[in-house]
PDB file of C-alpha atoms in Angstrom:
ATOM      1  CA  UNK A   1     171.423  51.856 128.801  1.00 60.00           C
ATOM      2  CA  UNK A   2     172.408  52.926 132.309  1.00 75.00           C
ATOM      3  CA  UNK A   3     171.957  55.960 134.534  1.00 83.00           C
ATOM      4  CA  UNK A   4     174.459  57.575 136.876  1.00 90.00           C
ATOM      5  CA  UNK A   5     173.732  59.280 140.180  1.00 92.00           C
ATOM      6  CA  UNK A   6     174.142  62.596 138.328  1.00 94.00           C
ATOM      7  CA  UNK A   7     171.442  61.529 135.860  1.00 94.00           C
ATOM      8  CA  UNK A   8     169.058  60.588 138.673  1.00 94.00           C
ATOM      9  CA  UNK A   9     169.716  63.788 140.616  1.00 95.00           C
ATOM     10  CA  UNK A  10     169.056  65.862 137.502  1.00 96.00           C
ATOM     11  CA  UNK A  11     165.870  63.907 136.803  1.00 95.00           C
ATOM     12  CA  UNK A  12     164.489  64.410 140.318  1.00 96.00           C
ATOM     13  CA  UNK A  13     165.507  68.073 140.470  1.00 96.00           C
ATOM     14  CA  UNK A  14     163.638  68.712 137.227  1.00 96.00           C
ATOM     15  CA  UNK A  15     160.537  67.070 138.687  1.00 96.00           C
ATOM     16  CA  UNK A  16     160.599  69.361 141.717  1.00 95.00           C
ATOM     17  CA  UNK A  17     161.248  72.405 139.494  1.00 94.00           C
ATOM     18  CA  UNK A  18     158.222  71.490 137.334  1.00 94.00           C
ATOM     19  CA  UNK A  19     160.407  71.035 134.265  1.00 94.00           C
ATOM     20  CA  UNK A  20     159.177  67.509 133.596  1.00 92.00           C
ATOM     21  CA  UNK A  21     155.480  68.348 133.923  1.00 95.00           C
ATOM     22  CA  UNK A  22     153.342  71.391 134.601  1.00 95.00           C
ATOM     23  CA  UNK A  23     153.047  72.433 138.277  1.00 91.00           C
ATOM     24  CA  UNK A  24     149.487  71.077 138.546  1.00 93.00           C
ATOM     25  CA  UNK A  25     150.403  67.744 136.951  1.00 96.00           C
ATOM     26  CA  UNK A  26     153.496  67.460 139.144  1.00 96.00           C
ATOM     27  CA  UNK A  27     151.395  67.969 142.271  1.00 93.00           C
ATOM     28  CA  UNK A  28     148.913  65.387 141.005  1.00 95.00           C
ATOM     29  CA  UNK A  29     151.729  62.917 140.288  1.00 95.00           C
ATOM     30  CA  UNK A  30     153.091  63.275 143.808  1.00 95.00           C
ATOM     31  CA  UNK A  31     149.787  62.412 145.452  1.00 93.00           C
ATOM     32  CA  UNK A  32     149.529  59.026 147.107  1.00 94.00           C
ATOM     33  CA  UNK A  33     147.184  56.473 145.549  1.00 95.00           C
ATOM     34  CA  UNK A  34     146.530  54.432 148.661  1.00 96.00           C
ATOM     35  CA  UNK A  35     147.599  53.995 152.259  1.00 94.00           C
ATOM     36  CA  UNK A  36     149.350  51.022 153.813  1.00 95.00           C
ATOM     37  CA  UNK A  37     148.809  49.353 157.175  1.00 95.00           C
ATOM     38  CA  UNK A  38     151.323  51.691 158.842  1.00 92.00           C
ATOM     39  CA  UNK A  39     150.899  55.325 159.880  1.00 90.00           C
ATOM     40  CA  UNK A  40     154.052  56.454 158.123  1.00 92.00           C
ATOM     41  CA  UNK A  41     153.792  54.915 154.656  1.00 95.00           C
ATOM     42  CA  UNK A  42     151.637  55.293 151.560  1.00 97.00           C
ATOM     43  CA  UNK A  43     151.966  54.285 147.916  1.00 97.00           C
ATOM     44  CA  UNK A  44     151.986  56.464 144.813  1.00 96.00           C
ATOM     45  CA  UNK A  45     152.795  55.964 141.138  1.00 93.00           C
ATOM     46  CA  UNK A  46     155.543  54.836 141.436  1.00 93.00           C
ATOM     47  CA  UNK A  47     156.424  56.434 144.770  1.00 95.00           C
ATOM     48  CA  UNK A  48     157.014  54.785 148.100  1.00 95.00           C
ATOM     49  CA  UNK A  49     156.062  57.676 150.374  1.00 97.00           C
ATOM     50  CA  UNK A  50     157.148  57.945 153.999  1.00 96.00           C
ATOM     51  CA  UNK A  51     156.132  60.565 156.553  1.00 95.00           C
ATOM     52  CA  UNK A  52     158.439  61.565 159.403  1.00 94.00           C
ATOM     53  CA  UNK A  53     157.975  64.064 162.227  1.00 93.00           C
ATOM     54  CA  UNK A  54     161.226  63.663 164.160  1.00 93.00           C
ATOM     55  CA  UNK A  55     163.847  65.324 161.956  1.00 94.00           C
ATOM     56  CA  UNK A  56     163.262  68.996 162.789  1.00 92.00           C
ATOM     57  CA  UNK A  57     163.088  70.965 166.015  1.00 87.00           C
ATOM     58  CA  UNK A  58     159.418  71.834 165.501  1.00 88.00           C
ATOM     59  CA  UNK A  59     158.380  68.224 164.833  1.00 90.00           C
ATOM     60  CA  UNK A  60     156.579  69.084 161.607  1.00 91.00           C
ATOM     61  CA  UNK A  61     155.634  66.357 159.154  1.00 93.00           C
ATOM     62  CA  UNK A  62     157.947  65.908 156.165  1.00 95.00           C
ATOM     63  CA  UNK A  63     157.040  63.704 153.196  1.00 96.00           C
ATOM     64  CA  UNK A  64     159.795  61.591 151.648  1.00 96.00           C
ATOM     65  CA  UNK A  65     159.135  60.451 148.082  1.00 97.00           C
ATOM     66  CA  UNK A  66     161.340  57.426 147.509  1.00 95.00           C
ATOM     67  CA  UNK A  67     161.794  54.697 144.934  1.00 94.00           C
ATOM     68  CA  UNK A  68     163.990  51.623 145.124  1.00 90.00           C
ATOM     69  CA  UNK A  69     164.966  49.237 142.352  1.00 87.00           C
ATOM     70  CA  UNK A  70     166.756  45.919 141.885  1.00 85.00           C
ATOM     71  CA  UNK A  71     168.033  44.208 138.740  1.00 84.00           C
ATOM     72  CA  UNK A  72     170.563  41.353 138.552  1.00 81.00           C
ATOM     73  CA  UNK A  73     172.890  42.463 141.319  1.00 82.00           C
ATOM     74  CA  UNK A  74     172.357  46.180 140.816  1.00 87.00           C
ATOM     75  CA  UNK A  75     170.560  48.145 143.527  1.00 90.00           C
ATOM     76  CA  UNK A  76     169.268  51.696 143.547  1.00 91.00           C
ATOM     77  CA  UNK A  77     167.561  54.076 145.903  1.00 92.00           C
ATOM     78  CA  UNK A  78     166.308  57.585 145.246  1.00 94.00           C
ATOM     79  CA  UNK A  79     164.419  60.161 147.258  1.00 96.00           C
ATOM     80  CA  UNK A  80     162.895  63.607 146.821  1.00 97.00           C
ATOM     81  CA  UNK A  81     161.746  65.992 149.551  1.00 96.00           C
ATOM     82  CA  UNK A  82     159.529  68.682 147.999  1.00 94.00           C
ATOM     83  CA  UNK A  83     159.524  70.750 151.208  1.00 91.00           C
ATOM     84  CA  UNK A  84     163.266  71.340 150.994  1.00 92.00           C
ATOM     85  CA  UNK A  85     164.134  70.623 147.352  1.00 93.00           C
ATOM     86  CA  UNK A  86     166.538  67.913 148.519  1.00 96.00           C
ATOM     87  CA  UNK A  87     167.167  64.993 146.152  1.00 97.00           C
ATOM     88  CA  UNK A  88     169.250  61.900 146.928  1.00 96.00           C
ATOM     89  CA  UNK A  89     170.439  59.080 144.675  1.00 96.00           C
ATOM     90  CA  UNK A  90     172.252  55.910 145.773  1.00 94.00           C
ATOM     91  CA  UNK A  91     173.478  53.274 143.303  1.00 91.00           C
ATOM     92  CA  UNK A  92     175.189  50.027 144.255  1.00 89.00           C
ATOM     93  CA  UNK A  93     176.317  46.776 142.683  1.00 88.00           C
ATOM     94  CA  UNK A  94     177.813  43.478 143.731  1.00 85.00           C
ATOM     95  CA  UNK A  95     176.869  40.447 145.819  1.00 80.00           C
ATOM     96  CA  UNK A  96     177.354  42.288 149.119  1.00 78.00           C
ATOM     97  CA  UNK A  97     174.837  45.026 148.207  1.00 79.00           C
ATOM     98  CA  UNK A  98     171.152  44.393 148.866  1.00 77.00           C
ATOM     99  CA  UNK A  99     168.026  46.396 148.110  1.00 72.00           C
ATOM    100  CA  UNK A 100     167.681  47.001 151.848  1.00 83.00           C
ATOM    101  CA  UNK A 101     171.148  48.586 151.857  1.00 85.00           C
ATOM    102  CA  UNK A 102     170.249  51.012 149.070  1.00 86.00           C
ATOM    103  CA  UNK A 103     167.034  52.055 150.791  1.00 87.00           C
ATOM    104  CA  UNK A 104     168.671  52.454 154.193  1.00 90.00           C
ATOM    105  CA  UNK A 105     171.568  54.421 152.729  1.00 92.00           C
ATOM    106  CA  UNK A 106     169.106  56.785 151.070  1.00 93.00           C
ATOM    107  CA  UNK A 107     167.136  57.295 154.281  1.00 92.00           C
ATOM    108  CA  UNK A 108     170.283  57.690 156.409  1.00 94.00           C
ATOM    109  CA  UNK A 109     171.528  60.457 154.117  1.00 95.00           C
ATOM    110  CA  UNK A 110     168.197  62.252 154.444  1.00 95.00           C
ATOM    111  CA  UNK A 111     168.185  61.836 158.222  1.00 95.00           C
ATOM    112  CA  UNK A 112     171.634  63.433 158.409  1.00 96.00           C
ATOM    113  CA  UNK A 113     170.917  66.323 156.045  1.00 96.00           C
ATOM    114  CA  UNK A 114     167.410  67.460 157.005  1.00 96.00           C
ATOM    115  CA  UNK A 115     168.245  68.687 160.554  1.00 95.00           C
ATOM    116  CA  UNK A 116     171.227  70.660 159.241  1.00 95.00           C
ATOM    117  CA  UNK A 117     169.176  72.091 156.377  1.00 95.00           C
ATOM    118  CA  UNK A 118     166.421  73.062 158.801  1.00 94.00           C
ATOM    119  CA  UNK A 119     168.864  74.968 161.013  1.00 94.00           C
ATOM    120  CA  UNK A 120     170.342  76.740 157.986  1.00 94.00           C
ATOM    121  CA  UNK A 121     166.847  77.602 156.716  1.00 93.00           C
ATOM    122  CA  UNK A 122     165.951  79.141 160.075  1.00 94.00           C
ATOM    123  CA  UNK A 123     169.049  81.316 160.023  1.00 95.00           C
ATOM    124  CA  UNK A 124     168.227  82.401 156.476  1.00 95.00           C
ATOM    125  CA  UNK A 125     164.581  83.103 157.346  1.00 95.00           C
ATOM    126  CA  UNK A 126     165.637  85.236 160.307  1.00 95.00           C
ATOM    127  CA  UNK A 127     167.891  87.331 158.091  1.00 95.00           C
ATOM    128  CA  UNK A 128     165.306  87.623 155.311  1.00 96.00           C
ATOM    129  CA  UNK A 129     162.094  88.251 157.245  1.00 97.00           C
ATOM    130  CA  UNK A 130     162.466  88.865 160.991  1.00 96.00           C
ATOM    131  CA  UNK A 131     161.959  92.369 162.329  1.00 96.00           C
ATOM    132  CA  UNK A 132     159.382  95.098 162.717  1.00 97.00           C
ATOM    133  CA  UNK A 133     157.305  96.362 159.806  1.00 98.00           C
ATOM    134  CA  UNK A 134     155.769  99.832 160.076  1.00 98.00           C
ATOM    135  CA  UNK A 135     153.574 102.252 158.146  1.00 98.00           C
ATOM    136  CA  UNK A 136     153.602 105.490 160.158  1.00 97.00           C
ATOM    137  CA  UNK A 137     151.068 107.224 157.914  1.00 97.00           C
ATOM    138  CA  UNK A 138     148.302 104.794 158.868  1.00 97.00           C
ATOM    139  CA  UNK A 139     149.478 103.897 162.362  1.00 98.00           C
ATOM    140  CA  UNK A 140     150.044 100.281 161.343  1.00 98.00           C
ATOM    141  CA  UNK A 141     152.737  97.822 162.378  1.00 98.00           C
ATOM    142  CA  UNK A 142     153.524  94.180 163.036  1.00 98.00           C
ATOM    143  CA  UNK A 143     156.472  92.120 164.224  1.00 98.00           C
ATOM    144  CA  UNK A 144     157.846  88.944 162.648  1.00 98.00           C
ATOM    145  CA  UNK A 145     160.112  86.603 164.582  1.00 96.00           C
ATOM    146  CA  UNK A 146     161.164  82.960 164.782  1.00 94.00           C
ATOM    147  CA  UNK A 147     160.900  80.457 167.617  1.00 93.00           C
ATOM    148  CA  UNK A 148     161.225  76.672 167.776  1.00 89.00           C
ATOM    149  CA  UNK A 149     157.898  76.213 165.992  1.00 89.00           C
ATOM    150  CA  UNK A 150     157.153  76.174 162.248  1.00 91.00           C
ATOM    151  CA  UNK A 151     156.926  79.232 160.029  1.00 93.00           C
ATOM    152  CA  UNK A 152     157.213  82.833 161.174  1.00 97.00           C
ATOM    153  CA  UNK A 153     155.603  84.242 164.316  1.00 97.00           C
ATOM    154  CA  UNK A 154     153.430  87.308 163.678  1.00 98.00           C
ATOM    155  CA  UNK A 155     152.715  89.484 166.733  1.00 97.00           C
ATOM    156  CA  UNK A 156     151.957  93.076 167.809  1.00 97.00           C
ATOM    157  CA  UNK A 157     149.736  93.593 164.779  1.00 98.00           C
ATOM    158  CA  UNK A 158     147.993  96.950 164.563  1.00 98.00           C
ATOM    159  CA  UNK A 159     146.081  98.333 161.585  1.00 98.00           C
ATOM    160  CA  UNK A 160     145.179 102.018 161.621  1.00 97.00           C
ATOM    161  CA  UNK A 161     145.832 102.142 165.385  1.00 97.00           C
ATOM    162  CA  UNK A 162     143.535  99.141 165.938  1.00 96.00           C
ATOM    163  CA  UNK A 163     144.834  96.042 167.760  1.00 96.00           C
ATOM    164  CA  UNK A 164     143.992  93.218 165.376  1.00 96.00           C
ATOM    165  CA  UNK A 165     144.815  89.967 167.185  1.00 95.00           C
ATOM    166  CA  UNK A 166     142.850  90.608 170.426  1.00 93.00           C
ATOM    167  CA  UNK A 167     139.836  91.469 168.247  1.00 92.00           C
ATOM    168  CA  UNK A 168     140.014  88.596 165.766  1.00 90.00           C
ATOM    169  CA  UNK A 169     136.571  87.330 166.789  1.00 86.00           C
ATOM    170  CA  UNK A 170     135.011  90.410 165.209  1.00 88.00           C
ATOM    171  CA  UNK A 171     136.212  89.393 161.771  1.00 89.00           C
ATOM    172  CA  UNK A 172     134.256  86.129 161.615  1.00 83.00           C
ATOM    173  CA  UNK A 173     130.820  86.110 159.963  1.00 79.00           C
ATOM    174  CA  UNK A 174     128.107  86.433 162.590  1.00 75.00           C
ATOM    175  CA  UNK A 175     130.475  87.738 165.266  1.00 76.00           C
ATOM    176  CA  UNK A 176     131.041  91.301 164.134  1.00 74.00           C
ATOM    177  CA  UNK A 177     129.809  92.709 167.467  1.00 77.00           C
ATOM    178  CA  UNK A 178     131.843  90.303 169.595  1.00 79.00           C
ATOM    179  CA  UNK A 179     133.895  92.422 171.979  1.00 81.00           C
ATOM    180  CA  UNK A 180     135.442  89.548 173.937  1.00 82.00           C
ATOM    181  CA  UNK A 181     139.236  89.399 173.863  1.00 85.00           C
ATOM    182  CA  UNK A 182     140.306  86.543 171.598  1.00 85.00           C
ATOM    183  CA  UNK A 183     143.248  85.773 173.871  1.00 86.00           C
ATOM    184  CA  UNK A 184     145.445  85.397 170.794  1.00 89.00           C
ATOM    185  CA  UNK A 185     148.873  86.990 171.197  1.00 91.00           C
ATOM    186  CA  UNK A 186     150.472  85.722 167.996  1.00 94.00           C
ATOM    187  CA  UNK A 187     149.768  83.698 164.858  1.00 94.00           C
ATOM    188  CA  UNK A 188     151.971  81.786 162.438  1.00 95.00           C
ATOM    189  CA  UNK A 189     152.781  82.813 158.905  1.00 97.00           C
ATOM    190  CA  UNK A 190     153.596  80.275 156.171  1.00 95.00           C
ATOM    191  CA  UNK A 191     154.758  80.526 152.536  1.00 94.00           C
ATOM    192  CA  UNK A 192     152.282  79.373 149.905  1.00 92.00           C
ATOM    193  CA  UNK A 193     154.860  78.640 147.213  1.00 88.00           C
ATOM    194  CA  UNK A 194     153.341  81.353 145.007  1.00 90.00           C
ATOM    195  CA  UNK A 195     156.226  83.721 144.373  1.00 91.00           C
ATOM    196  CA  UNK A 196     158.735  85.198 141.982  1.00 91.00           C
ATOM    197  CA  UNK A 197     162.016  87.023 142.513  1.00 90.00           C
ATOM    198  CA  UNK A 198     160.331  90.185 143.779  1.00 95.00           C
ATOM    199  CA  UNK A 199     157.094  89.105 145.475  1.00 96.00           C
ATOM    200  CA  UNK A 200     155.690  86.214 147.494  1.00 97.00           C
ATOM    201  CA  UNK A 201     152.284  85.310 148.913  1.00 97.00           C
ATOM    202  CA  UNK A 202     152.115  84.016 152.495  1.00 98.00           C
ATOM    203  CA  UNK A 203     149.215  82.885 154.655  1.00 97.00           C
ATOM    204  CA  UNK A 204     148.636  83.315 158.368  1.00 96.00           C
ATOM    205  CA  UNK A 205     147.043  80.541 160.407  1.00 93.00           C
ATOM    206  CA  UNK A 206     144.631  81.778 163.056  1.00 90.00           C
ATOM    207  CA  UNK A 207     144.113  79.343 165.966  1.00 84.00           C
ATOM    208  CA  UNK A 208     140.493  78.338 166.478  1.00 80.00           C
ATOM    209  CA  UNK A 209     140.860  76.557 169.820  1.00 80.00           C
ATOM    210  CA  UNK A 210     142.693  77.438 173.006  1.00 78.00           C
ATOM    211  CA  UNK A 211     145.110  74.893 174.479  1.00 80.00           C
ATOM    212  CA  UNK A 212     142.535  74.108 177.177  1.00 86.00           C
ATOM    213  CA  UNK A 213     139.756  73.558 174.626  1.00 86.00           C
ATOM    214  CA  UNK A 214     141.983  71.380 172.450  1.00 87.00           C
ATOM    215  CA  UNK A 215     143.038  69.259 175.420  1.00 90.00           C
ATOM    216  CA  UNK A 216     139.415  68.770 176.460  1.00 93.00           C
ATOM    217  CA  UNK A 217     138.349  67.682 172.964  1.00 92.00           C
ATOM    218  CA  UNK A 218     141.342  65.360 172.588  1.00 91.00           C
ATOM    219  CA  UNK A 219     140.259  63.682 175.825  1.00 92.00           C
ATOM    220  CA  UNK A 220     136.796  62.956 174.432  1.00 94.00           C
ATOM    221  CA  UNK A 221     137.891  60.948 171.386  1.00 94.00           C
ATOM    222  CA  UNK A 222     140.459  58.383 170.371  1.00 92.00           C
ATOM    223  CA  UNK A 223     140.966  59.960 166.931  1.00 91.00           C
ATOM    224  CA  UNK A 224     144.554  61.158 166.595  1.00 86.00           C
ATOM    225  CA  UNK A 225     145.113  64.928 166.209  1.00 86.00           C
ATOM    226  CA  UNK A 226     141.395  65.584 165.852  1.00 89.00           C
ATOM    227  CA  UNK A 227     141.843  69.214 166.904  1.00 88.00           C
ATOM    228  CA  UNK A 228     144.128  69.987 163.958  1.00 86.00           C
ATOM    229  CA  UNK A 229     141.467  71.908 162.036  1.00 83.00           C
ATOM    230  CA  UNK A 230     143.272  75.073 160.952  1.00 82.00           C
ATOM    231  CA  UNK A 231     143.747  73.615 157.460  1.00 81.00           C
ATOM    232  CA  UNK A 232     140.090  74.319 156.643  1.00 81.00           C
ATOM    233  CA  UNK A 233     139.955  77.735 158.325  1.00 80.00           C
ATOM    234  CA  UNK A 234     141.524  79.708 155.480  1.00 85.00           C
ATOM    235  CA  UNK A 235     139.458  82.706 154.372  1.00 89.00           C
ATOM    236  CA  UNK A 236     137.202  82.471 157.448  1.00 88.00           C
ATOM    237  CA  UNK A 237     138.373  85.792 158.898  1.00 91.00           C
ATOM    238  CA  UNK A 238     137.237  88.550 156.550  1.00 92.00           C
ATOM    239  CA  UNK A 239     137.666  92.310 156.260  1.00 93.00           C
ATOM    240  CA  UNK A 240     136.578  94.433 153.330  1.00 91.00           C
ATOM    241  CA  UNK A 241     135.533  91.237 151.556  1.00 91.00           C
ATOM    242  CA  UNK A 242     139.104  89.908 151.620  1.00 94.00           C
ATOM    243  CA  UNK A 243     140.814  87.221 153.650  1.00 95.00           C
ATOM    244  CA  UNK A 244     142.751  88.555 156.636  1.00 95.00           C
ATOM    245  CA  UNK A 245     145.232  85.696 156.478  1.00 96.00           C
ATOM    246  CA  UNK A 246     146.607  86.808 153.092  1.00 97.00           C
ATOM    247  CA  UNK A 247     149.931  88.676 153.194  1.00 98.00           C
ATOM    248  CA  UNK A 248     152.353  89.645 150.464  1.00 98.00           C
ATOM    249  CA  UNK A 249     156.096  90.217 150.842  1.00 98.00           C
ATOM    250  CA  UNK A 250     158.090  92.503 148.588  1.00 98.00           C
ATOM    251  CA  UNK A 251     161.747  91.506 148.143  1.00 97.00           C
ATOM    252  CA  UNK A 252     164.792  93.656 147.551  1.00 96.00           C
ATOM    253  CA  UNK A 253     167.598  92.832 145.125  1.00 94.00           C
ATOM    254  CA  UNK A 254     169.347  90.829 147.862  1.00 95.00           C
ATOM    255  CA  UNK A 255     166.284  88.611 148.341  1.00 94.00           C
ATOM    256  CA  UNK A 256     165.451  90.057 151.751  1.00 96.00           C
ATOM    257  CA  UNK A 257     161.979  91.331 152.561  1.00 97.00           C
ATOM    258  CA  UNK A 258     161.621  95.101 152.352  1.00 98.00           C
ATOM    259  CA  UNK A 259     157.892  95.256 153.083  1.00 98.00           C
ATOM    260  CA  UNK A 260     154.822  93.210 153.901  1.00 98.00           C
ATOM    261  CA  UNK A 261     151.290  94.004 152.772  1.00 98.00           C
ATOM    262  CA  UNK A 262     148.058  93.030 154.474  1.00 98.00           C
ATOM    263  CA  UNK A 263     145.721  92.426 151.550  1.00 96.00           C
ATOM    264  CA  UNK A 264     142.553  92.778 153.638  1.00 96.00           C
ATOM    265  CA  UNK A 265     143.513  96.111 155.217  1.00 97.00           C
ATOM    266  CA  UNK A 266     145.297  97.260 152.044  1.00 97.00           C
ATOM    267  CA  UNK A 267     148.270  98.453 154.081  1.00 98.00           C
ATOM    268  CA  UNK A 268     151.904  98.020 153.107  1.00 98.00           C
ATOM    269  CA  UNK A 269     154.348  98.159 156.027  1.00 98.00           C
ATOM    270  CA  UNK A 270     158.040  98.755 155.468  1.00 98.00           C
ATOM    271  CA  UNK A 271     160.667  96.696 157.240  1.00 98.00           C
ATOM    272  CA  UNK A 272     162.615  98.611 159.873  1.00 93.00           C
ATOM    273  CA  UNK A 273     166.306  97.787 159.706  1.00 71.00           C
ATOM    274  CA  UNK A 274     168.031  97.658 163.074  1.00 64.00           C
ATOM    275  CA  UNK A 275     171.154  99.782 163.322  1.00 51.00           C
ATOM    276  CA  UNK A 276     174.315  97.824 164.124  1.00 41.00           C
TER     277      UNK A 276
END
């Protein structure tokens, strides 16, 4: 019994769409079991997992789930990228085809496609999300834009005529009376993957260190990226008993955002369409 590239592509697509297993079991299956002696590689069951940070303009880490196989002159390579939904299958046969060829061909295809997909995704994100969101009744607004970094940039955030970002320190437990300017002009907003056709949950990441503080700490240790601590800062900034980093988009029939809601402030702001 044999498999074609179409079979393999269908198989991998179904994995990423959680059709083979439940979402929780799929996530568990895609976890690595152990690390290797290199920074960029780990081993799963049965995955050969590589991490790259040089394929997109923002230098973010992308995990490549690959698997190669060899049997009596037949070579195969396959790869899945959960971040993008991209799946690649390469099959080869004959004395001139080696397992190295199949693996390299798979990786070369990914290296060619990811930058183009990233550029297309940015254009799509700009059309779907960028702009100003306003609720005139409560005096609330925020602006979403894109730059060369990851995610969306959230700036100019006001809630009931109150400037939120300069006063972020006040929303941390034990610092409610802190009147010092946080110095934060913008934060980044990321999708959580929890969504349907009409709604989606996103999370903001609030920086905890200034560039100067991060540089100082980095200079005091040899541990790589030790100041990357925002991953455990979710739900640290609280208002009304709710996390301030939790936002919810509402989509229109065309898939574009029509509003964004701050769950903590319980304010829904409508997207302002620019006139051509």
